[in-house]
């Protein structure tokens, strides 16, 4: 299955969340890979703690492959090549976890040529043979990468795919996320242009809320009653807004709580980070775990 | 022989290739388009008058090569019914035959141009298109699919156009196209094979002419069979082009339609077309077994044919 | 003689095995040409031969710049309606010319790549087997493209029963000590029918490449590399025969079966996961793989000794049969346990 991760605005924690989803899915026993399609900023290596490709690879990555400069893009076995010792031992029963980094110094593309599209289709088809889950991390906003993803999946009718739209729990983000999906030149409109059925495509898109601060969270206990009341009111308003923009509960696949580790250091959160060093919250890991299951759980993707 | 060994034989056994009867040379006496027809029978007679001595020269040349002078020479004539339809077979064919007879030429076979696209239910042009193996520019290491512009075929590397570039990447300057087999300087040829419109695909004139040459050389097979066999002429010619067989045998005593080699006598206005035809033919892969059959047959007669198809084709270009 | 090739092997992307009749549509990559099928001892269907033009460097161990021009001969095949292979190879010969000739010259020699200058067989075979360099001849990619074309067939449902990686077998075959002079001495003839392997039964097998045939001087070396890469080096008496390609494809097929079954068994976590989980993970192997093991089924007798060597070491069939037994035992134990639980036994 192909899963595309996109956000309308930057700073949603899209990359770090999708990396963690991939990691959790691998721990759950699936063979997974992560494709860095954030062409303007190919830094997925940093999240997986592979310092040699922290700013992209020099051995020919996604850019070089899509431009036709090489046949086999550089692939990195995270279990073998991560700098974090905790990641380097593949737990028994875990699946493969492979990173396809972008090229160091690579930039956004200015157009999608037919040749590029064909290479992209071939790549998706080949990876789908080998991996249970291929997560494609797209850059924020409308991009040629997103257009290429829509065009490529239209040419692979037999390959299942899903979209995750990441947004923060703010007015601006909610409106933007809706616009990215349903607005002018949004995912649905461009998808239809490339041959997707609007309704079917719509059913394959879900929202993920990031950096969510629940009004009843433990962190908020020290707040004054007036502050709490105000927060509750804001949350109610946002929920209403989300409902109006069809970004509400029914179309939401999951939410990731605000976690300092994700804010200050974008990284994979291991069980060790929660249990031994206790730098990360258990709720965060639980949310990743839940998302990783729901991504492949058909009942979570029933038509709305 | 073990049973497993015996059954493996079935794979090879299924590949049977029919062989074509072959003349020594196939001479194309002319190619009739609407404009020639519109110019009237005099134009046709003039054309045949010019062709006759060249056809005779080729005939003599083969007679001197073959023991006993028993050269098998067949002649053919192609009428365009693909790009434009004019007149009817019933009206046109007798006129052509009469004009030829006046110049002491015998037309053995008459073919319709649309037969090169599709004949007797076989999509001949598709068959040939599938067998194009593009001439690789230097640096083609197999890692990328051959560079093709859909519907076009060239003999080298096209001038790069500004395709997908990365943001903040460097822009490309113009570079010339290059011929792959160039000797210092290039003669770059880019041939349009077909185009499409609402009615579907229309093959280009050079592409159909390339199919025509392959038919005359007896080198096309469909599932091992000969795709087109000449049909004897009826008592009269039909009033619809579609009712005329793809290739009609006009002369019952004619030597076989296909031949080891071909000669086309053409107006020099066809020179660019034939350059395109050669560009196409030099990139068509013909089944090795079919080539082997032809090589065996000719070898048996003591005739050595050039390995390369384009070297089996000769032309005479006539001035206006 | 110097022949090199690369076979890629993977699972056909379909829920079940495909019937023989569908092989025709799936492998029909060339109009007007039939897919050939043999039925015993296992259904094997092979596409018509395909050509790809190349003009590039050939990898050499000494890093010498060796340029070759010619055509790569490829085909795709499906075994047991289940395993897909893409296979490409070339015969390397010395060019009679010092510059590139017209393309029709090379097209008349299918599967032959002409090299400018003297051919140093050990240098080239070493270079090719060693590792894939980026700017050198890449037969694997050619093979993969034909696989991709098959996998993209609308007749396949793309619902494969399990995920698996494609394996890569890179192979080089050269003549034994007395035969190597054949390649050194120049191209083999100039006749169209004589010059190239057709891979379709058209060429005679065992044609000597200029040197004398020697019964001795044969050898085989199979190396399991990193990831999915395997290399095979063959030293043969005499010249090229299409049987070499068949042998390499057969070896690649069985290596893939073994590799894939090993991964399935490893992932089943026998002894750790619950019995039901183990059985569920092993089920696809039982359904789709176990019956496909048939080494040397379609091979030229001349290659039987090579298989026998490989059976002694590393012992392909030994490992396979032991794995198969393990799978069957697990499934049997789990069935018994299930029967006991449900009180049926």
mmCIF file of N, CA and C in Angstrom, chain B residues 79 81 85-95 97 110-112 231-250:
data_model
loop_
_atom_site.group_PDB
_atom_site.id
_atom_site.type_symbol
_atom_site.label_atom_id
_atom_site.label_comp_id
_atom_site.label_asym_id
_atom_site.label_seq_id
_atom_site.Cartn_x
_atom_site.Cartn_y
_atom_site.Cartn_z
ATOM 1 N N UNK B 79 -0.455 1.693 -55.321
ATOM 2 C CA UNK B 79 -1.435 2.779 -55.457
ATOM 3 C C UNK B 79 -1.841 3.254 -54.075
ATOM 4 N N UNK B 81 -4.192 4.315 -51.501
ATOM 5 C CA UNK B 81 -5.614 4.392 -51.150
ATOM 6 C C UNK B 81 -5.729 4.671 -49.663
ATOM 7 N N UNK B 85 -8.401 8.887 -51.195
ATOM 8 C CA UNK B 85 -9.041 7.892 -52.076
ATOM 9 C C UNK B 85 -9.514 8.601 -53.327
ATOM 10 N N UNK B 86 -9.192 8.035 -54.454
ATOM 11 C CA UNK B 86 -9.631 8.639 -55.697
ATOM 12 C C UNK B 86 -9.989 7.533 -56.679
ATOM 13 N N UNK B 87 -10.873 7.852 -57.597
ATOM 14 C CA UNK B 87 -11.276 6.917 -58.642
ATOM 15 C C UNK B 87 -11.721 5.572 -58.043
ATOM 16 N N UNK B 88 -11.731 4.537 -58.853
ATOM 17 C CA UNK B 88 -12.067 3.191 -58.375
ATOM 18 C C UNK B 88 -11.104 2.226 -59.031
ATOM 19 N N UNK B 89 -10.917 1.056 -58.443
ATOM 20 C CA UNK B 89 -10.029 0.075 -59.075
ATOM 21 C C UNK B 89 -10.481 -0.235 -60.506
ATOM 22 N N UNK B 90 -11.800 -0.342 -60.687
ATOM 23 C CA UNK B 90 -12.320 -0.718 -61.992
ATOM 24 C C UNK B 90 -11.913 0.291 -63.071
ATOM 25 N N UNK B 91 -11.824 1.553 -62.673
ATOM 26 C CA UNK B 91 -11.498 2.595 -63.633
ATOM 27 C C UNK B 91 -9.988 2.771 -63.762
ATOM 28 N N UNK B 92 -9.319 2.730 -62.589
ATOM 29 C CA UNK B 92 -7.917 3.127 -62.536
ATOM 30 C C UNK B 92 -6.960 2.030 -63.011
ATOM 31 N N UNK B 93 -7.178 0.800 -62.533
ATOM 32 C CA UNK B 93 -6.199 -0.253 -62.795
ATOM 33 C C UNK B 93 -6.018 -0.490 -64.304
ATOM 34 N N UNK B 94 -7.101 -0.612 -65.082
ATOM 35 C CA UNK B 94 -6.897 -0.821 -66.523
ATOM 36 C C UNK B 94 -6.102 0.315 -67.169
ATOM 37 N N UNK B 95 -6.319 1.542 -66.677
ATOM 38 C CA UNK B 95 -5.597 2.684 -67.226
ATOM 39 C C UNK B 95 -4.088 2.540 -66.966
ATOM 40 N N UNK B 97 -2.455 -0.260 -66.347
ATOM 41 C CA UNK B 97 -1.926 -1.399 -67.101
ATOM 42 C C UNK B 97 -1.688 -1.019 -68.563
ATOM 43 N N UNK B 110 0.106 -5.718 -58.126
ATOM 44 C CA UNK B 110 -0.419 -4.398 -57.806
ATOM 45 C C UNK B 110 -0.778 -4.400 -56.324
ATOM 46 N N UNK B 111 -0.335 -3.395 -55.602
ATOM 47 C CA UNK B 111 -0.606 -3.386 -54.162
ATOM 48 C C UNK B 111 -1.287 -2.089 -53.761
ATOM 49 N N UNK B 112 -2.081 -2.184 -52.710
ATOM 50 C CA UNK B 112 -2.721 -0.999 -52.142
ATOM 51 C C UNK B 112 -1.892 -0.513 -50.973
ATOM 52 N N UNK B 231 -3.046 -12.383 -54.280
ATOM 53 C CA UNK B 231 -4.216 -13.115 -54.778
ATOM 54 C C UNK B 231 -4.317 -12.890 -56.295
ATOM 55 N N UNK B 232 -4.691 -13.943 -57.061
ATOM 56 C CA UNK B 232 -4.792 -13.766 -58.519
ATOM 57 C C UNK B 232 -5.903 -12.767 -58.862
ATOM 58 N N UNK B 233 -5.756 -12.075 -59.997
ATOM 59 C CA UNK B 233 -6.763 -11.083 -60.378
ATOM 60 C C UNK B 233 -8.041 -11.784 -60.835
ATOM 61 N N UNK B 234 -9.137 -11.125 -60.617
ATOM 62 C CA UNK B 234 -10.402 -11.662 -61.096
ATOM 63 C C UNK B 234 -10.617 -11.242 -62.544
ATOM 64 N N UNK B 235 -11.788 -11.559 -63.060
ATOM 65 C CA UNK B 235 -12.096 -11.211 -64.443
ATOM 66 C C UNK B 235 -12.159 -9.694 -64.603
ATOM 67 N N UNK B 236 -12.634 -9.033 -63.560
ATOM 68 C CA UNK B 236 -12.685 -7.570 -63.628
ATOM 69 C C UNK B 236 -12.235 -7.002 -62.290
ATOM 70 N N UNK B 237 -12.042 -5.689 -62.245
ATOM 71 C CA UNK B 237 -11.605 -5.070 -60.999
ATOM 72 C C UNK B 237 -12.815 -4.458 -60.294
ATOM 73 N N UNK B 238 -12.830 -4.545 -58.944
ATOM 74 C CA UNK B 238 -14.007 -4.088 -58.190
ATOM 75 C C UNK B 238 -14.182 -2.570 -58.257
ATOM 76 N N UNK B 239 -15.341 -2.123 -57.792
ATOM 77 C CA UNK B 239 -15.607 -0.696 -57.814
ATOM 78 C C UNK B 239 -15.284 -0.036 -56.470
ATOM 79 N N UNK B 240 -14.853 -0.846 -55.491
ATOM 80 C CA UNK B 240 -14.438 -0.290 -54.191
ATOM 81 C C UNK B 240 -13.009 -0.732 -53.909
ATOM 82 N N UNK B 241 -12.203 0.197 -53.368
ATOM 83 C CA UNK B 241 -10.822 -0.162 -53.053
ATOM 84 C C UNK B 241 -10.760 -1.272 -52.020
ATOM 85 N N UNK B 242 -11.685 -1.226 -51.051
ATOM 86 C CA UNK B 242 -11.644 -2.233 -49.993
ATOM 87 C C UNK B 242 -11.879 -3.639 -50.526
ATOM 88 N N UNK B 243 -12.505 -3.727 -51.709
ATOM 89 C CA UNK B 243 -12.772 -5.059 -52.263
ATOM 90 C C UNK B 243 -11.592 -5.591 -53.064
ATOM 91 N N UNK B 244 -10.598 -4.740 -53.277
ATOM 92 C CA UNK B 244 -9.408 -5.176 -54.010
ATOM 93 C C UNK B 244 -8.455 -5.845 -53.013
ATOM 94 N N UNK B 245 -7.946 -7.055 -53.327
ATOM 95 C CA UNK B 245 -7.001 -7.694 -52.393
ATOM 96 C C UNK B 245 -5.798 -6.784 -52.120
ATOM 97 N N UNK B 246 -5.152 -7.034 -50.972
ATOM 98 C CA UNK B 246 -4.009 -6.202 -50.577
ATOM 99 C C UNK B 246 -2.949 -6.197 -51.673
ATOM 100 N N UNK B 247 -2.638 -7.385 -52.163
ATOM 101 C CA UNK B 247 -1.700 -7.502 -53.286
ATOM 102 C C UNK B 247 -2.364 -8.387 -54.347
ATOM 103 N N UNK B 248 -2.506 -7.863 -55.559
ATOM 104 C CA UNK B 248 -3.127 -8.626 -56.643
ATOM 105 C C UNK B 248 -2.033 -9.083 -57.595
ATOM 106 N N UNK B 249 -2.089 -10.366 -57.927
ATOM 107 C CA UNK B 249 -1.146 -10.860 -58.928
ATOM 108 C C UNK B 249 -1.800 -10.701 -60.296
ATOM 109 N N UNK B 250 -1.230 -9.790 -61.103
ATOM 110 C CA UNK B 250 -1.824 -9.506 -62.405
ATOM 111 C C UNK B 250 -1.315 -10.460 -63.479
#
